[in-house]
CSV table of C-alpha atoms and ligand atoms in Angstrom, one decimal:
chain,number,residue,atom,x,y,z
A,172,MET,CA,37.2,4.0,-87.5
A,173,THR,CA,34.8,2.2,-85.8
A,174,ASP,CA,35.4,-2.4,-85.9
A,175,ILE,CA,31.8,-2.4,-89.0
A,176,ARG,CA,33.9,-0.2,-90.8
A,177,ARG,CA,37.9,-1.6,-90.5
A,178,HIS,CA,36.0,-5.0,-91.3
A,179,MET,CA,34.9,-3.7,-94.5
A,180,GLU,CA,38.3,-1.6,-95.5
A,181,ASP,CA,39.9,-5.2,-95.1
A,182,LEU,CA,37.0,-6.6,-97.5
A,183,ARG,CA,37.6,-4.7,-99.9
A,184,LYS,CA,41.6,-4.6,-99.9
A,185,LYS,CA,41.0,-8.4,-100.3
A,186,LEU,CA,38.6,-8.4,-103.0
A,187,LYS,CA,40.8,-6.0,-104.9
A,188,GLU,CA,44.0,-7.9,-104.7
A,189,TYR,CA,41.7,-10.9,-105.5
A,190,ASP,CA,41.0,-9.3,-108.6
A,191,TYR,CA,44.5,-8.1,-109.7
A,192,HIS,CA,45.9,-12.0,-109.7
A,193,TYR,CA,42.8,-13.5,-111.4
A,194,HIS,CA,42.7,-10.7,-113.9
A,195,VAL,CA,46.4,-9.2,-114.8
A,196,LEU,CA,48.7,-12.6,-112.9
A,197,ASP,CA,45.8,-14.9,-114.4
A,198,GLN,CA,47.0,-16.7,-110.7
A,199,PRO,CA,43.7,-16.5,-108.7
A,200,LEU,CA,44.2,-16.8,-105.0
A,201,ILE,CA,41.0,-18.1,-103.9
A,202,GLU,CA,38.3,-20.3,-105.5
A,203,ASP,CA,35.6,-18.0,-107.1
A,204,VAL,CA,33.3,-19.9,-104.8
A,205,LEU,CA,34.6,-17.8,-101.6
A,206,TYR,CA,35.5,-14.6,-103.6
A,207,ASP,CA,31.8,-14.5,-103.9
A,208,ARG,CA,31.0,-15.1,-100.5
A,209,LEU,CA,33.7,-12.1,-99.5
A,210,LEU,CA,32.0,-10.5,-102.2
A,211,HIS,CA,28.5,-10.9,-100.9
A,212,GLU,CA,29.0,-9.8,-97.4
A,213,LEU,CA,31.0,-6.5,-98.5
A,214,THR,CA,27.6,-5.8,-100.3
A,215,GLN,CA,25.0,-6.5,-97.6
A,216,LEU,CA,27.6,-4.5,-95.3
A,217,GLU,CA,27.4,-1.6,-98.4
A,218,GLU,CA,23.2,-2.0,-97.8
A,219,GLN,CA,23.3,-1.8,-93.9
A,220,TYR,CA,25.9,1.5,-93.6
A,221,PRO,CA,25.6,2.9,-97.1
A,222,GLU,CA,28.0,5.5,-95.2
A,223,TYR,CA,31.2,3.5,-95.4
A,224,ARG,CA,29.8,2.3,-99.0
A,225,LEU,CA,32.5,3.9,-101.4
A,226,GLU,CA,32.2,4.4,-105.0
A,227,ASP,CA,35.5,2.2,-106.4
A,228,SER,CA,34.6,-0.6,-104.3
A,229,PRO,CA,34.2,-4.3,-105.9
A,230,THR,CA,30.8,-4.7,-105.3
A,231,GLN,CA,29.9,-1.8,-107.8
A,232,ARG,CA,29.6,-3.9,-110.5
A,233,VAL,CA,27.1,-6.0,-111.2
A,234,GLY,CA,27.5,-9.5,-112.9
A,235,GLY,CA,28.3,-9.5,-116.4
A,236,GLU,CA,29.5,-6.0,-116.2
A,237,VAL,CA,32.7,-4.9,-117.6
A,238,ILE,CA,35.2,-5.5,-115.3
A,239,GLU,CA,38.2,-2.9,-113.9
A,240,GLY,CA,40.8,-2.8,-116.8
A,241,PHE,CA,38.8,-3.6,-120.3
A,242,GLY,CA,36.7,-0.3,-121.5
A,243,LYS,CA,33.2,-0.8,-122.1
A,244,VAL,CA,31.8,-2.0,-125.5
A,245,VAL,CA,28.0,-1.1,-125.8
A,246,HIS,CA,26.3,-4.1,-128.6
A,247,GLN,CA,25.2,-2.3,-131.3
A,248,THR,CA,22.0,-5.2,-131.7
A,249,PRO,CA,22.2,-6.9,-127.6
A,250,MET,CA,23.6,-10.0,-127.5
A,251,MET,CA,21.1,-12.4,-127.0
A,252,SER,CA,20.9,-15.9,-125.3
A,253,LEU,CA,18.6,-18.8,-126.7
A,254,SER,CA,15.8,-21.1,-125.0
A,255,ASN,CA,16.6,-24.3,-124.5
A,256,ALA,CA,15.4,-27.0,-125.7
A,257,PHE,CA,16.1,-31.1,-123.8
A,258,SER,CA,13.8,-33.7,-125.7
A,259,GLU,CA,12.6,-33.7,-128.9
A,260,GLY,CA,8.6,-33.0,-127.6
A,261,ASP,CA,10.5,-29.9,-126.8
A,262,LEU,CA,11.9,-29.4,-130.4
A,263,LEU,CA,8.5,-30.1,-132.2
A,264,ASP,CA,6.7,-27.5,-129.7
A,265,PHE,CA,9.7,-25.1,-131.3
A,266,GLU,CA,8.6,-25.7,-134.4
A,267,THR,CA,5.1,-25.6,-133.8
A,268,ARG,CA,5.5,-21.5,-132.5
A,269,VAL,CA,7.4,-21.2,-135.5
A,270,LYS,CA,4.9,-22.7,-138.6
A,271,GLN,CA,1.8,-20.8,-136.2
A,272,VAL,CA,3.8,-17.4,-137.9
A,273,VAL,CA,5.6,-18.0,-140.7
A,274,GLY,CA,3.6,-21.5,-142.0
A,275,ASP,CA,4.4,-24.8,-142.7
A,276,ASN,CA,6.8,-24.3,-145.4
A,277,VAL,CA,10.0,-23.9,-143.4
A,278,SER,CA,13.7,-25.2,-143.4
A,279,TYR,CA,16.4,-25.2,-140.8
A,280,VAL,CA,20.2,-25.0,-140.5
A,281,CYS,CA,21.7,-26.8,-137.5
A,282,GLU,CA,25.2,-25.8,-136.0
A,283,PHE,CA,27.0,-27.1,-133.0
A,284,LYS,CA,26.8,-25.3,-130.0
A,285,ILE,CA,30.5,-24.5,-129.2
A,286,ASP,CA,31.3,-24.7,-125.8
A,287,GLY,CA,33.0,-21.0,-125.0
A,288,LEU,CA,32.9,-17.6,-124.4
A,289,ALA,CA,30.6,-15.8,-126.9
A,290,THR,CA,32.0,-12.5,-128.7
A,291,SER,CA,31.3,-10.3,-130.6
A,292,LEU,CA,33.5,-9.1,-134.0
A,293,GLU,CA,33.4,-5.8,-135.9
A,294,TYR,CA,35.4,-5.2,-138.9
A,295,GLU,CA,35.7,-2.0,-140.7
A,296,GLN,CA,36.3,-1.7,-144.5
A,297,GLY,CA,37.5,-5.4,-144.1
A,298,VAL,CA,39.6,-4.7,-140.9
A,299,PHE,CA,39.1,-6.1,-137.5
A,300,ILE,CA,38.6,-3.0,-135.2
A,301,ARG,CA,37.5,-4.4,-132.0
A,302,GLY,CA,36.4,-7.5,-130.1
A,303,ALA,CA,33.9,-8.2,-127.0
A,304,THR,CA,32.4,-10.0,-124.5
A,305,ARG,CA,28.5,-10.7,-124.1
A,306,GLY,CA,28.9,-9.2,-121.0
A,307,ASP,CA,25.4,-8.5,-120.0
A,308,GLY,CA,24.0,-8.8,-123.4
A,309,VAL,CA,24.2,-4.8,-123.9
A,310,THR,CA,27.4,-4.3,-122.5
A,311,GLY,CA,30.4,-5.8,-123.0
A,312,GLU,CA,34.6,-5.7,-122.0
A,313,ASP,CA,36.8,-5.0,-124.5
A,314,ILE,CA,38.9,-7.5,-125.5
A,315,THR,CA,40.2,-6.5,-129.0
A,316,LEU,CA,43.7,-7.3,-127.9
A,317,ASN,CA,43.2,-10.3,-126.8
A,318,LEU,CA,41.4,-11.5,-129.4
A,319,ARG,CA,44.1,-10.3,-132.0
A,320,THR,CA,45.8,-13.2,-130.5
A,321,ILE,CA,44.3,-15.7,-131.8
A,322,GLU,CA,45.8,-16.8,-134.7
A,323,VAL,CA,42.4,-18.0,-136.7
A,324,LEU,CA,40.6,-14.8,-136.0
A,325,PRO,CA,41.3,-12.8,-139.5
A,326,GLN,CA,43.0,-9.4,-138.7
A,327,ARG,CA,41.6,-8.7,-142.3
A,328,LEU,CA,38.9,-10.2,-144.6
A,329,THR,CA,39.0,-11.0,-148.3
A,330,GLU,CA,36.6,-7.9,-149.1
A,331,PRO,CA,36.6,-4.4,-146.9
A,332,LYS,CA,32.9,-5.3,-145.4
A,333,ASN,CA,31.6,-3.5,-142.7
A,334,ILE,CA,29.9,-6.3,-140.6
A,335,VAL,CA,29.5,-7.4,-137.2
A,336,VAL,CA,29.9,-10.6,-136.5
A,337,ARG,CA,28.7,-13.3,-133.3
A,338,GLY,CA,30.9,-16.2,-132.5
A,339,GLU,CA,32.5,-18.0,-129.8
A,340,SER,CA,35.9,-18.1,-128.5
A,341,TYR,CA,37.1,-21.7,-127.3
A,342,LEU,CA,40.0,-23.5,-126.1
A,343,PRO,CA,40.5,-27.0,-127.9
A,344,ARG,CA,40.9,-29.9,-125.7
A,345,ALA,CA,44.0,-30.9,-126.5
A,346,GLU,CA,45.2,-27.0,-125.4
A,347,PHE,CA,43.2,-27.3,-122.3
A,348,ILE,CA,45.2,-31.0,-121.0
A,349,ARG,CA,48.5,-28.6,-122.3
A,350,LEU,CA,47.4,-26.0,-120.3
A,351,ASN,CA,46.5,-27.5,-117.2
A,352,LYS,CA,49.3,-30.0,-117.1
A,353,GLU,CA,51.9,-26.9,-117.2
A,354,ARG,CA,49.5,-25.0,-114.5
A,355,ALA,CA,50.0,-28.5,-111.7
A,356,LEU,CA,53.9,-28.6,-112.9
A,357,THR,CA,54.2,-24.6,-111.0
A,358,SER,CA,51.2,-25.6,-108.7
A,359,GLU,CA,48.3,-23.2,-110.3
A,360,PRO,CA,45.0,-23.8,-109.7
A,361,LEU,CA,44.2,-25.9,-112.4
A,362,PHE,CA,41.0,-24.8,-114.8
A,363,ALA,CA,37.8,-27.2,-114.7
A,364,ASN,CA,36.8,-27.2,-118.2
A,365,PRO,CA,37.9,-25.8,-121.5
A,366,ARG,CA,35.1,-22.9,-121.6
A,367,ASN,CA,36.3,-21.3,-118.4
A,368,ALA,CA,40.0,-21.5,-119.6
A,369,ALA,CA,38.8,-19.6,-122.3
A,370,ALA,CA,37.0,-17.3,-120.5
A,371,GLY,CA,40.0,-16.8,-117.6
A,372,SER,CA,42.5,-16.1,-120.8
A,373,LEU,CA,40.1,-13.4,-122.3
A,374,ARG,CA,39.6,-11.5,-119.7
A,375,GLN,CA,43.2,-10.9,-119.0
A,376,LEU,CA,44.9,-7.9,-118.8
A,377,ASP,CA,47.7,-9.2,-119.9
A,378,THR,CA,47.5,-10.3,-122.9
A,379,THR,CA,50.9,-11.9,-123.3
A,380,VAL,CA,49.2,-14.4,-121.1
A,381,THR,CA,46.3,-14.5,-123.6
A,382,ALA,CA,48.9,-15.0,-126.7
A,383,ALA,CA,50.1,-17.9,-124.4
A,384,ARG,CA,47.6,-20.2,-125.3
A,385,ARG,CA,46.2,-21.2,-128.8
A,386,LEU,CA,42.4,-20.2,-128.1
A,387,ALA,CA,40.7,-20.7,-131.6
A,388,PHE,CA,37.2,-19.6,-132.8
A,389,PHE,CA,34.3,-20.1,-134.9
A,390,ALA,CA,32.0,-17.4,-136.2
A,391,TYR,CA,28.1,-18.4,-136.6
A,392,THR,CA,25.4,-15.5,-136.8
A,393,LEU,CA,26.4,-12.3,-139.4
A,394,VAL,CA,24.6,-9.3,-138.2
A,395,THR,CA,24.8,-7.0,-139.9
A,396,THR,CA,23.3,-7.8,-143.8
A,397,ALA,CA,26.8,-6.1,-145.4
A,398,GLY,CA,26.5,-8.6,-148.0
A,399,ASN,CA,23.8,-10.6,-149.7
A,400,ALA,CA,22.8,-13.0,-147.7
A,401,SER,CA,18.8,-14.1,-147.5
A,402,THR,CA,19.5,-17.2,-145.6
A,403,GLN,CA,21.9,-18.5,-142.7
A,404,LEU,CA,23.0,-21.3,-144.9
A,405,GLU,CA,24.2,-18.7,-147.0
A,406,ALA,CA,25.3,-16.5,-144.8
A,407,LEU,CA,28.2,-19.1,-143.0
A,408,GLU,CA,29.2,-19.6,-146.5
A,409,GLN,CA,29.5,-15.6,-147.3
A,410,MET,CA,31.9,-15.5,-144.0
A,411,LYS,CA,33.7,-18.4,-144.9
A,412,MET,CA,34.1,-16.5,-148.2
A,413,TRP,CA,35.9,-13.8,-146.4
A,414,GLY,CA,38.2,-15.0,-144.4
A,415,LEU,CA,36.1,-16.2,-141.0
A,416,PRO,CA,36.4,-19.8,-139.4
A,417,ILE,CA,33.3,-21.5,-140.0
A,418,ASN,CA,32.5,-24.8,-138.0
A,419,PRO,CA,32.3,-27.4,-141.1
A,420,HIS,CA,29.5,-30.0,-139.3
A,421,TYR,CA,26.4,-27.3,-139.9
A,422,GLN,CA,23.6,-28.7,-142.1
A,423,ARG,CA,20.8,-27.2,-143.9
A,424,CYS,CA,17.0,-30.0,-142.5
A,425,THR,CA,13.8,-29.4,-144.0
A,426,SER,CA,12.3,-30.6,-141.7
A,427,MET,CA,12.4,-31.5,-137.8
A,428,ALA,CA,12.9,-35.7,-138.4
A,429,GLU,CA,16.0,-34.5,-140.3
A,430,VAL,CA,17.1,-32.1,-136.9
A,431,PHE,CA,16.6,-35.0,-135.0
A,432,GLU,CA,19.0,-37.3,-137.2
A,433,TYR,CA,21.7,-34.6,-137.5
A,434,ILE,CA,21.4,-34.3,-133.3
A,435,GLN,CA,21.9,-38.3,-133.2
A,436,HIS,CA,25.3,-38.1,-135.3
A,437,ALA,CA,26.0,-35.1,-133.2
A,438,GLN,CA,25.6,-37.4,-130.3
A,439,GLU,CA,27.8,-40.2,-131.8
A,440,ILE,CA,30.8,-38.0,-132.4
A,441,ARG,CA,30.7,-35.4,-129.9
A,442,GLU,CA,33.6,-37.1,-128.3
A,443,THR,CA,35.8,-37.5,-131.1
A,444,LEU,CA,35.7,-34.0,-131.7
A,445,PRO,CA,38.9,-31.0,-130.6
A,446,TYR,CA,36.9,-29.1,-129.3
A,447,ASP,CA,33.9,-29.1,-126.4
A,448,ILE,CA,30.3,-28.7,-127.7
A,449,ASP,CA,27.1,-28.7,-125.2
A,450,GLY,CA,24.6,-29.1,-127.6
A,451,VAL,CA,23.0,-28.2,-131.3
A,452,VAL,CA,21.6,-24.9,-132.6
A,453,ILE,CA,18.5,-25.2,-134.8
A,454,LYS,CA,18.2,-21.7,-136.8
A,455,VAL,CA,14.9,-21.4,-139.1
A,456,ASP,CA,17.0,-20.8,-142.2
A,457,SER,CA,14.8,-18.0,-144.3
A,458,PHE,CA,16.1,-14.4,-142.7
A,459,ASP,CA,12.9,-13.0,-143.5
A,460,MET,CA,11.3,-15.5,-141.4
A,461,GLN,CA,13.5,-14.7,-138.9
A,462,GLN,CA,12.5,-11.2,-138.9
A,463,ARG,CA,8.7,-12.0,-138.8
A,464,LEU,CA,9.8,-14.1,-135.9
A,465,GLY,CA,11.2,-11.7,-134.4
A,466,PHE,CA,12.8,-11.7,-130.4
A,467,THR,CA,11.1,-12.3,-126.5
A,468,ALA,CA,12.9,-10.1,-124.1
A,469,LYS,CA,15.8,-12.4,-124.2
A,470,SER,CA,15.9,-14.8,-126.9
A,471,PRO,CA,15.5,-15.5,-130.7
A,472,ARG,CA,11.9,-16.9,-131.0
A,473,PHE,CA,13.5,-18.0,-134.6
A,474,ALA,CA,16.2,-20.4,-132.9
A,475,ILE,CA,16.6,-22.7,-129.8
A,476,ALA,CA,19.5,-25.0,-128.3
A,477,TYR,CA,19.1,-28.3,-128.2
A,478,LYS,CA,21.2,-29.3,-125.0
A,479,PHE,CA,23.2,-32.4,-124.9
A,480,THR,CA,23.7,-33.7,-120.6
A,481,ALA,CA,27.2,-33.3,-119.3
A,482,GLN,CA,29.9,-34.3,-121.2
A,483,GLN,CA,32.0,-36.5,-118.3
A,484,ALA,CA,34.7,-34.8,-116.4
A,485,GLU,CA,37.1,-33.4,-118.6
A,486,SER,CA,40.6,-34.9,-118.8
B,726,1X7,N1,26.1,-21.7,-134.0
B,726,1X7,C1,26.0,-20.8,-133.4
B,726,1X7,O1,24.8,-19.9,-133.5
B,726,1X7,C2,26.0,-21.2,-131.8
B,726,1X7,C3,27.1,-22.1,-131.7
B,726,1X7,N2,27.7,-21.9,-130.1
B,726,1X7,C4,27.4,-21.4,-129.1
B,726,1X7,N3,27.6,-21.5,-128.3
B,726,1X7,C5,26.3,-20.3,-129.8
B,726,1X7,C6,25.6,-19.2,-128.9
B,726,1X7,C7,24.6,-18.6,-129.4
B,726,1X7,BR1,23.2,-17.0,-128.9
B,726,1X7,S1,24.2,-19.0,-131.4
B,726,1X7,C8,25.7,-20.2,-130.7
C-alpha cells in the first residue's frame, strides 16, 4: 500500500474514532477545530486520489447533513433561516419592503430569539411521532428518541391534532453551569455555551446521556394550520392550549416604534432570563399577509431577526 493510501486510511480510522467518542460516548477526544482540519485534509486527499476514496469515508457527510447513526427526516416544509437586522434602520427597511407588498396597515408579533437548536416536531392525532434537527434545512437528523426525554415536550396534545411545529430546544443556564461543573470533575471538555451543550446533548446516539440533561423547548411556529389560527398571535395561543411550551414574552406590535420599545425591554431583561437569547424575532402577524410576502431562496420575507451584540462569556 502506498504511503498516501496508508495515511488516508489512518485519517479515516482516526476520524471514525473521534465520531464515536463525540456522538456515542459524549466524550469528544479533540477540539472541533482539530477535527475539522483532519476532515479537510482527508477531503483534499480524496479529491487528489479518488481511487483511494471509500464510500463510508467520514468525508461523505456534507456539513449539516445527517450523521451516522441518526435516521434522515425530509422536512415537509423546508426549515428556513431568518435574515438579520442589526439596527433600527435595518428594521425600518424591512418595514418598507413589507408595506410595499401588503400596504400600510400591518401589525407584527415580537418574540425572543432563543439561542438553542432549531427543532421540528410532528404530532399525529395529537401524539408526538417524530422530531428532527434542522440539518441542511431540507433533510435533518431524526432525534425523536432524544426529544422524548425533554420533560416539557408533551407526548400527547390536549386535542387529537395532526400538526407540524417548529421550535427551539435549549439548555437553561443553570443546567449549563451544573453540567460543566460535572464535566470539570471528570476532566471532560467543557461546553463553550448553552447552545453547544444543547446541540451536543440532542445529537447523542445514547439517549440516557440526553435524558441526564434537563433540556427544554419553546415552540414558535405552527407549520400546518390544523386549527383555525389566521395570525401568529392566534397560533401561539393555539399551541399553548394544545399543551406546547410557549415563551411568555411575545407581544403584538401595531407599529415599528412599538417594536423598538419591545427590543429595548428585551435587552434590559436579557441577563435576568434563565436561558440565553441572542435577539428578537419580528413577524408580520397576519398569515394572509405572510403568504403574500412569501420567501426568498433562504428566508421568509415576512419575518426578520434583530440580533443583539454577543453576550459576555458564559459563566
Ligand atoms: N420566536 C421565534 O420565531 C424564534 C425564536 N428563536 C429562534 N432561535 C428562532 C429561529 C427561527 Br428560523 S424563528 C425563531
